[in-house]
């Protein structure tokens, strides 16, 4: 598959309402890439069912995530916005890639280990082979780069290894080997209650700020964010993880360089830091929430955008899938 512009792919799971880490680490970059690249932004509902989802909530969250994509500035005329399960090539290529991905590689994935521990009653095969489906998402479109947060780096590395492995067997031009696009600041926003752990949208509500939280809730959650007893505002992720996390949130959302930001707290305490973090979050989310509400009021228009996106994605995905099937030796229909 050749496209004139470089291809960018990224996806987010509708496994809940997005938390500010999803925004700071990934989503905020999506619209910035769409003028110079062919971007595909996917709602990865097939990944979401690797942990149990309530069907009605999953349907709602998928639409709501599509609305958030658009509210954050993704333009469906420029980018392809679609739902993963609407393009069956994702599942088909994932099966083929599964046959080129080793058990040992999948066993080493941190996300698998974390999620197996969190969902000990449901360690299903899909959770284990999640990275092969993610590799399929990316390789289907011959993506050059994948904007993600730090936690997805390991999965992209595996995607690269599988792409290189298959290229060595079937020809160098089978897959473009993708690069992760990870920014330095904000690529790992931490939990508000346990700041040595990553913030996650499927964790307990008080541990994260949701992108749809009302201003009062944002203030309350940030006021209760765990800090420490040292009483000084410095950026030291090792010894002051809670304080450093709040600084990261502010610096990412206001674009203030970290040094200048830290210096501005010389005579101030944690109360001011938490209030400023809340203000930065509320200022950022205000316009996004208003646009999200408007879009959710017209689900017919939203569904039409997703249908158009799936049609365009299907065309691109099937080009790669057909070529892969041919090269591995499947007979033509
Ligand atoms: N805490 C985070 N800081 C920075 N970036 C983050 N991302 C996730 N958490 C943080 C990035 O957001 C994108 C979408 O993530 P995802 O929904 O596909 O899966 P995830 O990484 O597993 O995110 P969550 O919020 O932790 O979801 P659940 O709880 O469902 O597992 C990715 O680019 C991710 O790196």
Short mmCIF file of N, CA and C in Angstrom, two decimals, residues 21 23 37 52 54 61 66 84 86 106 110 121 135 152 168 187 206 218 229 233-234 244 246 281 297 305 322:
data_model
loop_
_atom_site.label_atom_id
_atom_site.label_comp_id
_atom_site.label_asym_id
_atom_site.label_seq_id
_atom_site.Cartn_x
_atom_site.Cartn_y
_atom_site.Cartn_z
N UNK A 21 -4.47 11.74 31.55
CA UNK A 21 -3.22 11.14 31.07
C UNK A 21 -3.34 10.74 29.60
N UNK A 23 -5.10 12.18 27.46
CA UNK A 23 -5.06 13.44 26.71
C UNK A 23 -3.62 13.99 26.66
N UNK A 37 0.19 14.69 7.43
CA UNK A 37 0.20 13.23 7.34
C UNK A 37 -1.20 12.72 7.04
N UNK A 52 -13.70 -7.33 30.96
CA UNK A 52 -15.16 -7.33 30.83
C UNK A 52 -15.71 -5.91 30.70
N UNK A 54 -19.48 -3.70 30.12
CA UNK A 54 -20.94 -3.72 30.03
C UNK A 54 -21.29 -3.31 28.59
N UNK A 61 -19.56 4.51 25.34
CA UNK A 61 -18.19 5.02 25.46
C UNK A 61 -17.49 5.12 24.10
N UNK A 66 -15.42 8.95 20.20
CA UNK A 66 -15.39 9.57 18.86
C UNK A 66 -15.65 11.07 18.99
N UNK A 84 -12.70 0.33 15.44
CA UNK A 84 -11.90 -0.84 15.06
C UNK A 84 -12.76 -2.02 14.58
N UNK A 86 -15.40 -2.09 13.06
CA UNK A 86 -16.04 -1.85 11.77
C UNK A 86 -15.14 -2.24 10.59
N UNK A 106 5.25 -12.30 24.22
CA UNK A 106 3.98 -11.82 24.81
C UNK A 106 4.02 -11.92 26.34
N UNK A 110 4.61 -5.83 29.94
CA UNK A 110 4.25 -5.27 31.25
C UNK A 110 2.74 -5.12 31.39
N UNK A 121 -9.34 -12.98 37.84
CA UNK A 121 -10.44 -13.92 37.54
C UNK A 121 -10.73 -13.99 36.04
N UNK A 135 -0.40 -4.68 16.86
CA UNK A 135 0.53 -4.68 15.71
C UNK A 135 -0.27 -4.66 14.42
N UNK A 152 2.86 2.41 26.19
CA UNK A 152 2.66 1.63 24.96
C UNK A 152 3.94 1.39 24.18
N UNK A 168 11.63 -10.06 6.75
CA UNK A 168 12.78 -10.93 6.43
C UNK A 168 12.34 -12.19 5.70
N UNK A 187 4.40 11.99 29.20
CA UNK A 187 4.15 10.69 28.56
C UNK A 187 3.74 9.63 29.58
N UNK A 206 -11.40 8.10 42.07
CA UNK A 206 -10.64 9.17 42.73
C UNK A 206 -9.17 9.20 42.31
N UNK A 218 -13.14 18.25 39.45
CA UNK A 218 -11.70 18.37 39.16
C UNK A 218 -11.00 18.98 40.38
N UNK A 229 5.25 14.86 52.80
CA UNK A 229 5.34 15.74 53.97
C UNK A 229 6.58 16.62 53.92
N UNK A 233 8.25 22.48 46.87
CA UNK A 233 7.84 22.14 45.51
C UNK A 233 9.08 22.02 44.63
N UNK A 234 9.48 20.75 44.38
CA UNK A 234 10.59 20.52 43.45
C UNK A 234 10.20 19.39 42.51
N UNK A 244 5.67 16.01 41.80
CA UNK A 244 6.21 16.03 40.43
C UNK A 244 5.11 15.77 39.41
N UNK A 246 1.93 16.58 39.74
CA UNK A 246 1.12 17.80 39.61
C UNK A 246 1.86 18.83 38.75
N UNK A 281 -6.29 22.26 34.36
CA UNK A 281 -7.14 21.19 33.82
C UNK A 281 -8.50 21.76 33.40
N UNK A 297 -25.14 15.42 21.14
CA UNK A 297 -26.56 15.73 20.92
C UNK A 297 -27.01 15.35 19.53
N UNK A 305 -20.13 10.13 10.44
CA UNK A 305 -18.68 10.34 10.36
C UNK A 305 -17.94 9.00 10.55
N UNK A 322 -4.70 -8.10 1.75
CA UNK A 322 -4.67 -8.96 0.55
C UNK A 322 -3.23 -9.33 0.19
#
